[in-house]
Amino acid sequence: MLNSVENLNMQDLNQYINGSSLFLKEYFEKTIPFVDLIVTSPPYWDMKDYGEVKEQTGFGQEYAAYLKDIKKIFEGVYHIAKDSASMFVIVDTMKRDGRMIRLPDDISRELETVGWVHQDTIIWDKGKTLPWSRKGQMRNVFEYVLMFTKGKSTSYKYYIDRIKTTDKLKEWWIDYPERYGPQGKVPDNIWEFYIPTQGSWGSKKDFGEEEFRHACPFPPEMMARLILLATDENDVVFDPFAGTGVLLATAEKMNRRFLGFDTNPDYKKVFESVTKELVDEKWNEIESYYNYQNRLKKILEESIYKLRVLKYPKAVIKSMRNAIKKNPGWVANNFSLIIAIENKLEKNEVSLKNKTIGKVDYYFVWNDKETIVQAKNQILELISKAPFTKYGLIVNVNVLLVEEMSLLLDQIPNVLNVYTQGNTTNSVSVVDIKNFFELVKSKSLISEFDKDIPPLLSNVKIKYEDYEMLPAEKYEKKGYSKEIKQLSMLLK
Ligand SMILES: C[S@@+](CC[C@H](N)C(=O)[O-])C[C@H]1O[C@@H](n2cnc3c(N)ncnc32)[C@H](O)[C@@H]1O
């Protein structure tokens, strides 16, 4: 057991130290802040006896004395945490003498007096729990994950893109690509992670099984999510109440440095002989989850981009039609064709602030010489506002007459993908633009295929197969074979 006046330094990293966190400030008296992330779960007051260890916090203490010690411990944690650090404290309420003890509130209050700032509360849904409840209390399945940062600092690490997911993506993302982030969805604040004591740990370990269960180990999947969110490789991850050390073992797997304290020497043994191996066993599963998510996110990113490029002109035409209701002088519905040519973004055009993701030349082919200037002005007015400003596209709008289409032959690719009947989510065919322009001129296309929205030609190709791995039901149900057949007949 570590002596309370012993001084520690950075060489003591990647260690599980058998000692009380009450003396963190003293141990690290001469050390500059070095911790990047803290994830921890303190004893829930006197709920559990963590072994025959006199120094343990909580067990056998009055509530006020317990809170005082908690405050002192987190003062020490504050002392060694970098300004860019964040901290996640996992804790739950408890019932005592027929009333609820709001431990999360009380702990948060103590921590704020030390300088920690409460940023967020996440509900950790543990899925399963003891199969009982009692009067005045439902079966409890969740705990609180309280997120804190140091002072008012906004420099804390928060790599949200890394933990965005394609889970629970509704089919709407296909029809409203401008509303969905290309990196996936930010996880909501209810997290489902099973506690690793109930059958999710594979083979039963003889040594330490009892202690392992007793210490309420963290799920390594949840630790991996927090480590990804708040640290870089080589950063220091710390747990002042390490228990079985799941956080530490997960940090090590992720090439982070770690440090843990616990008063119970048996848990250090469990960490060495059980936890490390169990996290190792679990690691493949965790890694494949993130690899799979990253693959899906890549597909999502590419698809959202393509869907936005293709939807944009259709949305312009629809907006023009709606605007007529408010502006009787407006013109609309005189389009014969739309062409969308995607260009490469120059480096200086990429703007993270405006979320610029692409650059497109749009050609709107208009039927009426008299109103072409007005049509262009209307389009420009519409696209200067939301939702068009939310597409993240640098747009160049051209409006030209049917008889001017031949001028484009030298300017744009000769073969383009075609989208018909207002469906910009699946290309029905590839066409030679010269032939296609002839069909447009003869007006045979408009009457055949596109009653409301004219055909769209583009160098951007998207087909259902490109993104059907992602969750959505809608596109699976639609059949477009008829359309393709009609089109190929016309183009013969
Ligand atoms: C809720 S458990 C933590 C479980 C841990 N999160 C895990 O994954 O196994 C609380 C731990 O705090 C330890 N503890 C109690 N008082 C302490 C103190 N003053 N300093 C360090 N550890 C202490 C207990 O021994 C126990 O292992």
Short mmCIF file of C-alpha atoms and ligand atoms in Angstrom, two decimals:
data_model
loop_
_atom_site.label_atom_id
_atom_site.label_comp_id
_atom_site.label_asym_id
_atom_site.label_seq_id
_atom_site.Cartn_x
_atom_site.Cartn_y
_atom_site.Cartn_z
CA MET A 1 0.00 0.00 0.00
CA LEU A 2 1.27 3.39 -1.02
CA ASN A 3 2.25 5.78 1.72
CA SER A 4 0.29 9.02 1.70
CA VAL A 5 3.38 11.20 1.60
CA GLU A 6 5.17 9.28 -1.12
CA ASN A 7 5.81 11.42 -4.19
CA LEU A 8 4.97 10.09 -7.63
CA ASN A 9 5.98 11.33 -11.03
CA MET A 10 5.38 10.67 -14.70
CA GLN A 11 7.54 7.54 -14.64
CA ASP A 12 4.75 5.96 -12.65
CA LEU A 13 2.46 5.77 -15.66
CA ASN A 14 0.96 2.54 -17.03
CA GLN A 15 0.45 1.38 -13.50
CA TYR A 16 -2.26 0.19 -11.23
CA ILE A 17 -1.32 1.59 -7.84
CA ASN A 18 -2.57 0.11 -4.62
CA GLY A 19 -3.26 3.28 -2.67
CA SER A 20 -5.94 5.71 -1.61
CA SER A 21 -6.96 8.53 -3.95
CA LEU A 22 -7.52 10.72 -0.93
CA PHE A 23 -3.88 11.72 -1.17
CA LEU A 24 -3.55 12.41 -4.90
CA LYS A 25 -2.54 16.00 -4.32
CA GLU A 26 0.22 14.91 -1.97
CA TYR A 27 1.46 12.09 -4.22
CA PHE A 28 1.68 14.41 -7.18
CA GLU A 29 2.69 17.50 -5.33
CA LYS A 30 5.63 18.21 -7.61
CA THR A 31 4.02 17.05 -10.84
CA ILE A 32 2.54 19.32 -13.50
CA PRO A 33 -0.93 18.36 -14.78
CA PHE A 34 -0.62 15.28 -17.01
CA VAL A 35 -4.03 13.56 -17.16
CA ASP A 36 -6.16 13.86 -20.33
CA LEU A 37 -9.21 11.80 -19.43
CA ILE A 38 -10.74 10.53 -16.22
CA VAL A 39 -13.45 7.90 -16.21
CA THR A 40 -14.41 6.64 -12.81
CA SER A 41 -17.09 5.30 -10.56
CA PRO A 42 -16.70 6.07 -6.85
CA PRO A 43 -18.18 3.88 -4.13
CA TYR A 44 -21.88 4.72 -3.82
CA TRP A 45 -21.62 5.95 -0.24
CA ASP A 46 -21.88 2.90 2.07
CA MET A 47 -23.65 0.57 -0.37
CA LYS A 48 -20.80 -1.90 -0.56
CA ASP A 49 -17.87 -3.07 1.46
CA TYR A 50 -14.95 -3.27 -0.95
CA GLY A 51 -12.94 -5.77 1.10
CA GLU A 52 -11.31 -5.44 4.47
CA VAL A 53 -9.60 -2.19 3.65
CA LYS A 54 -9.60 0.56 6.27
CA GLU A 55 -8.76 3.37 3.83
CA GLN A 56 -11.76 2.80 1.59
CA THR A 57 -14.09 5.73 1.05
CA GLY A 58 -17.81 5.31 1.66
CA PHE A 59 -18.27 2.13 3.65
CA GLY A 60 -19.02 2.81 7.32
CA GLN A 61 -18.92 6.59 6.85
CA GLU A 62 -21.54 9.23 7.64
CA TYR A 63 -22.93 10.76 4.45
CA ALA A 64 -21.38 14.18 5.16
CA ALA A 65 -17.94 12.67 5.81
CA TYR A 66 -18.25 10.60 2.63
CA LEU A 67 -19.05 13.70 0.54
CA LYS A 68 -16.13 15.54 2.13
CA ASP A 69 -13.76 12.75 1.09
CA ILE A 70 -15.25 12.68 -2.42
CA LYS A 71 -14.60 16.40 -2.67
CA LYS A 72 -11.00 15.97 -1.52
CA ILE A 73 -10.39 13.14 -4.00
CA PHE A 74 -11.72 15.13 -6.94
CA GLU A 75 -9.70 18.12 -5.84
CA GLY A 76 -6.64 15.92 -6.24
CA VAL A 77 -7.89 14.74 -9.63
CA TYR A 78 -8.33 18.41 -10.64
CA HIS A 79 -4.76 19.09 -9.60
CA ILE A 80 -3.33 16.48 -12.00
CA ALA A 81 -5.81 17.04 -14.87
CA LYS A 82 -4.69 19.10 -17.86
CA ASP A 83 -6.82 22.12 -18.83
CA SER A 84 -7.94 20.16 -21.91
CA ALA A 85 -9.05 17.19 -19.83
CA SER A 86 -12.56 15.89 -19.45
CA MET A 87 -13.99 13.62 -16.81
CA PHE A 88 -16.85 11.14 -16.76
CA VAL A 89 -18.19 10.12 -13.35
CA ILE A 90 -20.50 7.13 -13.27
CA VAL A 91 -22.85 7.09 -10.32
CA ASP A 92 -26.39 6.23 -9.29
CA THR A 93 -29.10 7.27 -6.88
CA MET A 94 -29.88 5.02 -3.92
CA LYS A 95 -32.72 4.47 -1.45
CA ARG A 96 -32.13 4.97 2.25
CA ASP A 97 -34.75 5.02 5.03
CA GLY A 98 -37.54 5.20 2.49
CA ARG A 99 -36.18 8.17 0.58
CA MET A 100 -34.00 8.68 -2.44
CA ILE A 101 -30.43 9.84 -1.97
CA ARG A 102 -29.57 11.88 -5.04
CA LEU A 103 -25.92 10.95 -5.16
CA PRO A 104 -25.39 12.27 -8.73
CA ASP A 105 -26.65 15.73 -7.68
CA ASP A 106 -24.70 15.80 -4.44
CA ILE A 107 -21.47 14.64 -6.06
CA SER A 108 -21.89 17.11 -8.92
CA ARG A 109 -22.35 19.93 -6.39
CA GLU A 110 -19.19 18.95 -4.50
CA LEU A 111 -17.21 18.74 -7.73
CA GLU A 112 -18.36 22.17 -8.86
CA THR A 113 -17.00 23.72 -5.67
CA VAL A 114 -13.60 22.33 -6.67
CA GLY A 115 -13.76 23.90 -10.14
CA TRP A 116 -15.13 21.05 -12.27
CA VAL A 117 -17.87 22.22 -14.65
CA HIS A 118 -20.80 19.88 -15.23
CA GLN A 119 -21.29 19.65 -19.01
CA ASP A 120 -23.61 16.76 -19.71
CA THR A 121 -25.53 13.87 -18.19
CA ILE A 122 -25.75 10.64 -20.12
CA ILE A 123 -28.04 7.82 -19.09
CA TRP A 124 -26.31 4.48 -19.15
CA ASP A 125 -28.90 1.81 -19.81
CA LYS A 126 -27.34 -1.37 -18.44
CA GLY A 127 -29.96 -3.54 -20.06
CA LYS A 128 -30.28 -5.99 -17.24
CA THR A 129 -30.21 -5.70 -13.49
CA LEU A 130 -31.30 -7.56 -10.39
CA PRO A 131 -34.71 -9.06 -11.07
CA TRP A 132 -36.45 -7.29 -8.26
CA SER A 133 -38.06 -3.99 -7.46
CA ARG A 134 -39.71 -2.70 -4.33
CA LYS A 135 -42.61 -0.50 -3.35
CA GLY A 136 -42.04 3.04 -4.53
CA GLN A 137 -39.33 2.01 -6.97
CA MET A 138 -39.37 0.48 -10.42
CA ARG A 139 -36.75 -2.02 -11.51
CA ASN A 140 -33.68 0.13 -11.94
CA VAL A 141 -31.84 -0.36 -15.22
CA PHE A 142 -29.84 2.84 -15.56
CA GLU A 143 -27.03 4.83 -14.02
CA TYR A 144 -25.82 8.36 -14.61
CA VAL A 145 -22.69 9.29 -16.52
CA LEU A 146 -21.82 12.85 -15.51
CA MET A 147 -19.47 14.68 -17.81
CA PHE A 148 -17.23 17.43 -16.39
CA THR A 149 -14.55 19.68 -17.78
CA LYS A 150 -11.89 21.70 -16.06
CA GLY A 151 -12.98 25.25 -15.32
CA LYS A 152 -14.72 27.12 -18.12
CA SER A 153 -12.11 25.88 -20.56
CA THR A 154 -13.55 25.11 -23.99
CA SER A 155 -10.32 23.49 -25.14
CA TYR A 156 -11.32 20.00 -23.96
CA LYS A 157 -11.00 17.21 -26.48
CA TYR A 158 -14.32 16.11 -27.95
CA TYR A 159 -13.90 14.15 -31.19
CA ILE A 160 -17.58 13.60 -31.81
CA ASP A 161 -17.14 12.51 -35.46
CA ARG A 162 -15.27 9.42 -34.28
CA ILE A 163 -18.22 8.12 -32.33
CA LYS A 164 -20.98 9.18 -34.70
CA THR A 165 -22.87 6.16 -35.92
CA THR A 166 -25.07 4.96 -38.72
CA ASP A 167 -27.17 3.08 -36.16
CA LYS A 168 -30.82 4.01 -35.91
CA LEU A 169 -30.61 5.94 -39.15
CA LYS A 170 -34.15 6.36 -40.43
CA GLU A 171 -34.93 6.01 -44.12
CA TRP A 172 -35.47 9.77 -44.29
CA TRP A 173 -31.80 10.38 -44.81
CA ILE A 174 -32.22 9.37 -48.44
CA ASP A 175 -34.94 11.90 -49.15
CA TYR A 176 -33.44 14.61 -46.93
CA PRO A 177 -29.68 14.25 -47.37
CA GLU A 178 -29.22 17.95 -46.56
CA ARG A 179 -30.50 17.35 -43.03
CA TYR A 180 -28.16 14.49 -42.19
CA GLY A 181 -24.50 14.94 -41.36
CA PRO A 182 -22.27 13.00 -43.76
CA GLN A 183 -20.39 11.55 -40.78
CA GLY A 184 -23.45 9.87 -39.29
CA LYS A 185 -25.51 10.68 -36.25
CA VAL A 186 -24.28 12.02 -32.93
CA PRO A 187 -25.18 9.31 -30.40
CA ASP A 188 -28.14 10.28 -28.26
CA ASN A 189 -27.71 10.65 -24.52
CA ILE A 190 -29.06 7.24 -23.62
CA TRP A 191 -26.30 4.66 -24.02
CA GLU A 192 -27.00 0.96 -24.03
CA PHE A 193 -24.08 -1.15 -22.83
CA TYR A 194 -24.53 -4.43 -20.99
CA ILE A 195 -22.67 -4.83 -17.71
CA PRO A 196 -19.99 -7.41 -18.28
CA THR A 197 -20.92 -9.77 -15.48
CA GLN A 198 -23.93 -11.43 -16.96
CA GLY A 199 -22.85 -13.88 -19.58
CA SER A 200 -21.26 -11.47 -22.03
CA TRP A 201 -17.73 -12.42 -21.00
CA GLY A 202 -17.34 -15.79 -22.67
CA SER A 203 -15.61 -18.49 -20.68
CA LYS A 204 -15.88 -18.38 -16.92
CA LYS A 205 -12.66 -17.45 -15.19
CA ASP A 206 -11.85 -19.30 -12.01
CA PHE A 207 -9.61 -16.79 -10.39
CA GLY A 208 -11.16 -13.51 -9.40
CA GLU A 209 -14.62 -14.22 -10.82
CA GLU A 210 -16.14 -13.33 -7.47
CA GLU A 211 -14.14 -10.10 -7.03
CA PHE A 212 -14.69 -9.22 -10.63
CA ARG A 213 -18.44 -9.34 -10.25
CA HIS A 214 -18.34 -7.64 -6.86
CA ALA A 215 -16.51 -4.56 -8.15
CA CYS A 216 -19.20 -3.69 -10.76
CA PRO A 217 -16.82 -3.64 -13.74
CA PHE A 218 -17.33 -1.13 -16.54
CA PRO A 219 -18.25 -2.45 -19.99
CA PRO A 220 -15.09 -2.12 -22.14
CA GLU A 221 -17.27 -1.06 -25.13
CA MET A 222 -18.39 1.98 -23.17
CA MET A 223 -14.81 2.75 -22.10
CA ALA A 224 -13.69 2.52 -25.74
CA ARG A 225 -16.35 5.03 -26.77
CA LEU A 226 -15.26 7.54 -24.12
CA ILE A 227 -11.56 7.08 -24.86
CA LEU A 228 -12.21 7.64 -28.58
CA LEU A 229 -14.32 10.69 -27.84
CA ALA A 230 -11.90 12.43 -25.52
CA THR A 231 -8.30 11.36 -26.19
CA ASP A 232 -5.57 10.89 -28.74
CA GLU A 233 -3.04 8.09 -28.83
CA ASN A 234 -0.46 8.29 -26.06
CA ASP A 235 -2.73 10.46 -23.89
CA VAL A 236 -3.08 9.63 -20.21
CA VAL A 237 -6.28 8.00 -18.97
CA PHE A 238 -6.90 7.90 -15.23
CA ASP A 239 -9.23 6.13 -12.80
CA PRO A 240 -8.97 7.07 -9.10
CA PHE A 241 -11.32 4.16 -8.18
CA ALA A 242 -9.98 1.59 -10.60
CA GLY A 243 -11.65 -1.56 -9.24
CA THR A 244 -11.15 -4.32 -11.80
CA GLY A 245 -9.36 -1.81 -14.03
CA VAL A 246 -11.49 -2.26 -17.16
CA LEU A 247 -10.83 1.37 -18.10
CA LEU A 248 -7.09 0.88 -17.76
CA ALA A 249 -6.98 -2.35 -19.76
CA THR A 250 -9.10 -0.76 -22.52
CA ALA A 251 -6.86 2.32 -22.58
CA GLU A 252 -3.80 0.11 -22.97
CA LYS A 253 -5.43 -1.70 -25.91
CA MET A 254 -6.03 1.66 -27.53
CA ASN A 255 -2.41 2.80 -27.17
CA ARG A 256 -3.14 5.28 -24.43
CA ARG A 257 -1.11 5.50 -21.23
CA PHE A 258 -2.97 4.75 -18.04
CA LEU A 259 -2.92 5.14 -14.31
CA GLY A 260 -5.24 3.69 -11.71
CA PHE A 261 -5.60 3.78 -7.94
CA ASP A 262 -7.54 1.46 -5.70
CA THR A 263 -7.38 0.73 -2.01
CA ASN A 264 -8.16 -2.96 -2.36
CA PRO A 265 -5.02 -4.99 -3.27
CA ASP A 266 -7.12 -7.93 -4.49
CA TYR A 267 -8.51 -5.81 -7.34
CA LYS A 268 -5.04 -5.12 -8.60
CA LYS A 269 -4.56 -8.90 -8.85
CA VAL A 270 -7.89 -9.20 -10.66
CA PHE A 271 -6.74 -6.50 -13.08
CA GLU A 272 -3.56 -8.39 -13.85
CA SER A 273 -4.96 -11.90 -14.10
CA VAL A 274 -8.56 -11.50 -15.22
CA THR A 275 -9.44 -8.10 -16.64
CA LYS A 276 -6.58 -7.78 -19.11
CA GLU A 277 -7.39 -11.16 -20.61
CA LEU A 278 -11.11 -10.48 -20.73
CA VAL A 279 -10.67 -7.11 -22.42
CA ASP A 280 -8.32 -8.84 -24.83
CA GLU A 281 -10.98 -11.43 -25.65
CA LYS A 282 -13.56 -8.70 -26.16
CA TRP A 283 -11.29 -6.54 -28.24
CA ASN A 284 -11.95 -8.16 -31.63
CA GLU A 285 -15.63 -7.48 -31.26
CA ILE A 286 -15.07 -3.83 -30.33
CA GLU A 287 -12.62 -3.28 -33.13
CA SER A 288 -14.87 -4.90 -35.72
CA TYR A 289 -17.74 -2.70 -34.58
CA TYR A 290 -15.71 0.46 -35.25
CA ASN A 291 -14.27 -0.90 -38.50
CA TYR A 292 -17.75 -1.77 -39.71
CA GLN A 293 -19.11 1.61 -38.62
CA ASN A 294 -16.26 3.35 -40.40
CA ARG A 295 -17.03 1.46 -43.60
CA LEU A 296 -20.71 2.36 -43.33
CA LYS A 297 -19.85 5.97 -42.52
CA LYS A 298 -17.70 6.17 -45.66
CA ILE A 299 -20.64 4.88 -47.72
CA LEU A 300 -22.95 7.31 -45.95
CA GLU A 301 -20.62 10.22 -46.57
CA GLU A 302 -20.28 9.48 -50.27
CA SER A 303 -23.99 8.80 -50.69
CA ILE A 304 -25.10 11.91 -48.82
CA TYR A 305 -22.85 14.00 -50.98
CA LYS A 306 -24.18 12.51 -54.21
CA LEU A 307 -27.78 12.67 -53.04
CA ARG A 308 -27.37 16.35 -52.17
CA VAL A 309 -25.86 17.24 -55.54
CA LEU A 310 -28.72 15.50 -57.33
CA LYS A 311 -31.54 16.67 -55.10
CA TYR A 312 -30.55 20.33 -55.13
CA PRO A 313 -31.92 21.28 -58.60
CA LYS A 314 -35.07 19.24 -58.05
CA ALA A 315 -35.63 21.11 -54.79
CA VAL A 316 -35.08 24.41 -56.62
CA ILE A 317 -37.80 23.57 -59.13
CA LYS A 318 -40.19 22.49 -56.39
CA SER A 319 -39.50 25.67 -54.43
CA MET A 320 -40.15 27.80 -57.49
CA ARG A 321 -43.47 26.11 -57.94
CA ASN A 322 -44.40 26.72 -54.29
CA ALA A 323 -43.19 30.32 -54.42
CA ILE A 324 -45.78 31.13 -57.08
CA LYS A 325 -48.48 30.81 -54.44
CA LYS A 326 -46.93 33.70 -52.53
CA ASN A 327 -45.58 35.63 -55.51
CA PRO A 328 -48.19 35.64 -58.30
CA GLY A 329 -45.74 37.33 -60.70
CA TRP A 330 -43.32 34.40 -60.60
CA VAL A 331 -42.79 31.98 -63.46
CA ALA A 332 -42.28 28.23 -63.16
CA ASN A 333 -42.75 24.84 -64.74
CA ASN A 334 -41.08 25.62 -67.97
CA PHE A 335 -38.03 23.44 -67.55
CA SER A 336 -37.07 20.80 -70.09
CA LEU A 337 -33.92 19.39 -68.59
CA ILE A 338 -31.50 19.82 -65.72
CA ILE A 339 -27.80 19.02 -65.86
CA ALA A 340 -25.59 18.76 -62.78
CA ILE A 341 -21.85 18.66 -63.33
CA GLU A 342 -19.82 18.08 -60.22
CA ASN A 343 -16.34 19.64 -60.14
CA LYS A 344 -13.44 19.01 -57.83
CA LEU A 345 -13.23 21.35 -54.87
CA GLU A 346 -10.03 23.38 -54.75
CA LYS A 347 -8.15 23.19 -51.46
CA ASN A 348 -8.90 26.82 -50.61
CA GLU A 349 -12.61 26.19 -51.18
CA VAL A 350 -12.90 23.53 -48.50
CA SER A 351 -14.40 25.27 -45.51
CA LEU A 352 -15.06 23.36 -42.34
CA LYS A 353 -16.96 26.31 -40.90
CA ASN A 354 -19.48 26.41 -43.73
CA LYS A 355 -19.35 22.63 -44.03
CA THR A 356 -18.59 22.91 -47.74
CA ILE A 357 -18.51 19.45 -49.25
CA GLY A 358 -18.63 20.05 -53.00
CA LYS A 359 -18.90 22.24 -56.03
CA VAL A 360 -21.44 21.91 -58.83
CA ASP A 361 -22.36 23.59 -62.13
CA TYR A 362 -26.08 23.40 -62.68
CA TYR A 363 -27.63 23.96 -66.10
CA PHE A 364 -31.36 24.56 -66.08
CA VAL A 365 -32.80 24.27 -69.57
CA TRP A 366 -35.73 26.65 -69.90
CA ASN A 367 -38.36 26.69 -72.63
CA ASP A 368 -39.31 30.29 -72.97
CA LYS A 369 -37.12 33.11 -74.27
CA GLU A 370 -39.35 35.82 -72.81
CA THR A 371 -39.03 34.73 -69.22
CA ILE A 372 -35.54 33.25 -69.05
CA VAL A 373 -33.99 36.21 -67.21
CA GLN A 374 -36.78 36.24 -64.70
CA ALA A 375 -36.42 32.49 -64.19
CA LYS A 376 -32.72 32.85 -63.46
CA ASN A 377 -33.30 35.70 -60.99
CA GLN A 378 -35.92 33.67 -59.18
CA ILE A 379 -33.54 30.73 -58.89
CA LEU A 380 -30.77 32.95 -57.54
CA GLU A 381 -33.11 34.46 -55.00
CA LEU A 382 -34.26 31.06 -53.79
CA ILE A 383 -30.82 29.52 -53.45
CA SER A 384 -29.51 32.39 -51.34
CA LYS A 385 -31.66 31.11 -48.47
CA ALA A 386 -32.22 27.93 -46.46
CA PRO A 387 -32.56 25.07 -47.16
CA PHE A 388 -30.24 25.59 -50.14
CA THR A 389 -27.56 27.20 -48.01
CA LYS A 390 -27.52 24.00 -45.92
CA TYR A 391 -26.43 21.70 -48.75
CA GLY A 392 -22.74 22.56 -48.29
CA LEU A 393 -22.33 23.08 -52.04
CA ILE A 394 -20.63 25.84 -53.98
CA VAL A 395 -23.09 26.29 -56.79
CA ASN A 396 -22.85 27.89 -60.19
CA VAL A 397 -26.27 28.37 -61.81
CA ASN A 398 -26.72 28.59 -65.56
CA VAL A 399 -30.09 28.97 -67.22
CA LEU A 400 -30.22 28.37 -70.96
CA LEU A 401 -32.75 27.86 -73.69
CA VAL A 402 -33.47 24.54 -75.37
CA GLU A 403 -31.95 25.83 -78.61
CA GLU A 404 -28.73 26.73 -76.75
CA MET A 405 -28.16 23.20 -75.44
CA SER A 406 -25.83 22.28 -78.30
CA LEU A 407 -23.36 24.84 -76.93
CA LEU A 408 -22.84 22.52 -74.00
CA LEU A 409 -21.64 19.62 -76.12
CA ASP A 410 -18.02 20.73 -75.91
CA GLN A 411 -18.19 21.77 -72.29
CA ILE A 412 -19.56 18.78 -70.43
CA PRO A 413 -18.90 15.02 -70.57
CA ASN A 414 -20.55 13.24 -73.53
CA VAL A 415 -21.95 10.42 -71.49
CA LEU A 416 -23.97 11.14 -68.37
CA ASN A 417 -26.17 9.32 -65.90
CA VAL A 418 -29.86 9.96 -66.17
CA TYR A 419 -32.45 10.36 -63.42
CA THR A 420 -36.12 10.47 -64.31
CA GLN A 421 -39.54 11.08 -62.81
CA GLY A 422 -38.08 13.23 -60.08
CA ASN A 423 -36.24 10.26 -58.62
CA THR A 424 -32.76 11.56 -57.90
CA THR A 425 -31.77 8.65 -55.67
CA ASN A 426 -31.14 6.01 -58.34
CA SER A 427 -29.73 6.42 -61.82
CA VAL A 428 -31.86 4.54 -64.34
CA SER A 429 -29.42 4.58 -67.20
CA VAL A 430 -26.42 6.12 -68.89
CA VAL A 431 -27.02 8.26 -71.98
CA ASP A 432 -25.20 9.89 -74.79
CA ILE A 433 -26.00 13.56 -74.36
CA LYS A 434 -26.19 14.34 -78.08
CA ASN A 435 -29.01 11.84 -78.58
CA PHE A 436 -30.62 12.91 -75.38
CA PHE A 437 -30.64 16.58 -76.35
CA GLU A 438 -32.44 15.62 -79.56
CA LEU A 439 -35.10 13.85 -77.56
CA VAL A 440 -35.50 16.87 -75.32
CA LYS A 441 -35.86 19.15 -78.32
CA SER A 442 -38.52 16.93 -79.83
CA LYS A 443 -40.28 17.04 -76.44
CA SER A 444 -40.84 13.30 -76.52
CA LEU A 445 -39.14 12.81 -73.17
CA ILE A 446 -41.10 15.25 -71.11
CA SER A 447 -44.45 13.79 -71.92
CA GLU A 448 -43.22 10.22 -71.47
CA PHE A 449 -41.35 10.41 -68.23
CA ASP A 450 -41.32 13.62 -66.35
CA LYS A 451 -44.63 15.22 -65.69
CA ASP A 452 -43.48 17.38 -62.80
CA ILE A 453 -39.72 17.33 -62.73
CA PRO A 454 -37.69 17.24 -65.95
CA PRO A 455 -35.03 14.59 -66.47
CA LEU A 456 -31.72 15.19 -64.77
CA LEU A 457 -28.36 14.36 -66.33
CA SER A 458 -25.24 14.23 -64.22
CA ASN A 459 -21.67 13.00 -64.02
CA VAL A 460 -22.59 11.93 -60.48
CA LYS A 461 -23.72 8.34 -60.41
CA ILE A 462 -25.70 6.81 -57.61
CA LYS A 463 -27.57 3.56 -57.62
CA TYR A 464 -29.45 1.81 -54.84
CA GLU A 465 -26.81 -0.89 -54.69
CA ASP A 466 -24.28 1.77 -53.68
CA TYR A 467 -25.92 2.44 -50.38
CA GLU A 468 -28.38 -0.33 -49.66
CA MET A 469 -26.13 -1.57 -46.83
CA LEU A 470 -27.30 1.42 -44.86
CA PRO A 471 -30.55 1.24 -42.97
CA ALA A 472 -33.53 2.36 -44.98
CA GLU A 473 -36.59 0.58 -46.14
CA LYS A 474 -38.00 2.79 -48.78
CA TYR A 475 -35.71 2.14 -51.70
CA GLU A 476 -36.02 -1.60 -51.37
CA LYS A 477 -39.72 -1.43 -52.04
CA LYS A 478 -39.66 0.62 -55.22
CA GLY A 479 -39.25 -1.10 -58.58
CA TYR A 480 -37.85 0.91 -61.45
CA SER A 481 -37.34 -1.71 -64.09
CA LYS A 482 -40.29 -0.44 -66.12
CA GLU A 483 -38.76 2.97 -66.37
CA ILE A 484 -35.41 1.66 -67.51
CA LYS A 485 -37.10 -0.39 -70.22
CA GLN A 486 -39.03 2.60 -71.54
CA LEU A 487 -35.95 4.73 -71.63
CA SER A 488 -33.81 2.21 -73.45
CA MET A 489 -36.58 1.79 -76.05
CA LEU A 490 -36.64 5.50 -76.70
CA LEU A 491 -32.90 5.73 -77.02
CA LYS A 492 -32.62 2.92 -79.58
C1 LIG B 1 -17.63 1.22 -7.89
S1 LIG B 1 -16.07 0.49 -7.66
C2 LIG B 1 -15.23 0.81 -9.18
C3 LIG B 1 -15.37 -0.29 -10.20
C4 LIG B 1 -14.60 -0.03 -11.48
N1 LIG B 1 -15.18 1.06 -12.20
C5 LIG B 1 -14.47 -1.24 -12.38
O1 LIG B 1 -14.56 -1.15 -13.62
O2 LIG B 1 -14.24 -2.34 -11.87
C6 LIG B 1 -15.29 1.55 -6.51
C7 LIG B 1 -13.86 1.18 -6.17
O3 LIG B 1 -13.30 2.21 -5.37
C8 LIG B 1 -12.33 1.61 -4.48
N2 LIG B 1 -12.07 2.60 -3.41
C9 LIG B 1 -12.81 2.93 -2.33
N3 LIG B 1 -12.24 3.95 -1.66
C10 LIG B 1 -11.12 4.30 -2.32
C11 LIG B 1 -10.12 5.29 -2.14
N4 LIG B 1 -10.18 6.13 -1.13
N5 LIG B 1 -9.12 5.35 -3.05
C12 LIG B 1 -9.05 4.50 -4.08
N6 LIG B 1 -9.96 3.54 -4.30
C13 LIG B 1 -10.98 3.44 -3.43
C14 LIG B 1 -13.01 0.31 -4.06
O4 LIG B 1 -12.08 -0.62 -3.64
C15 LIG B 1 -13.68 -0.09 -5.38
O5 LIG B 1 -12.86 -0.95 -6.11
#
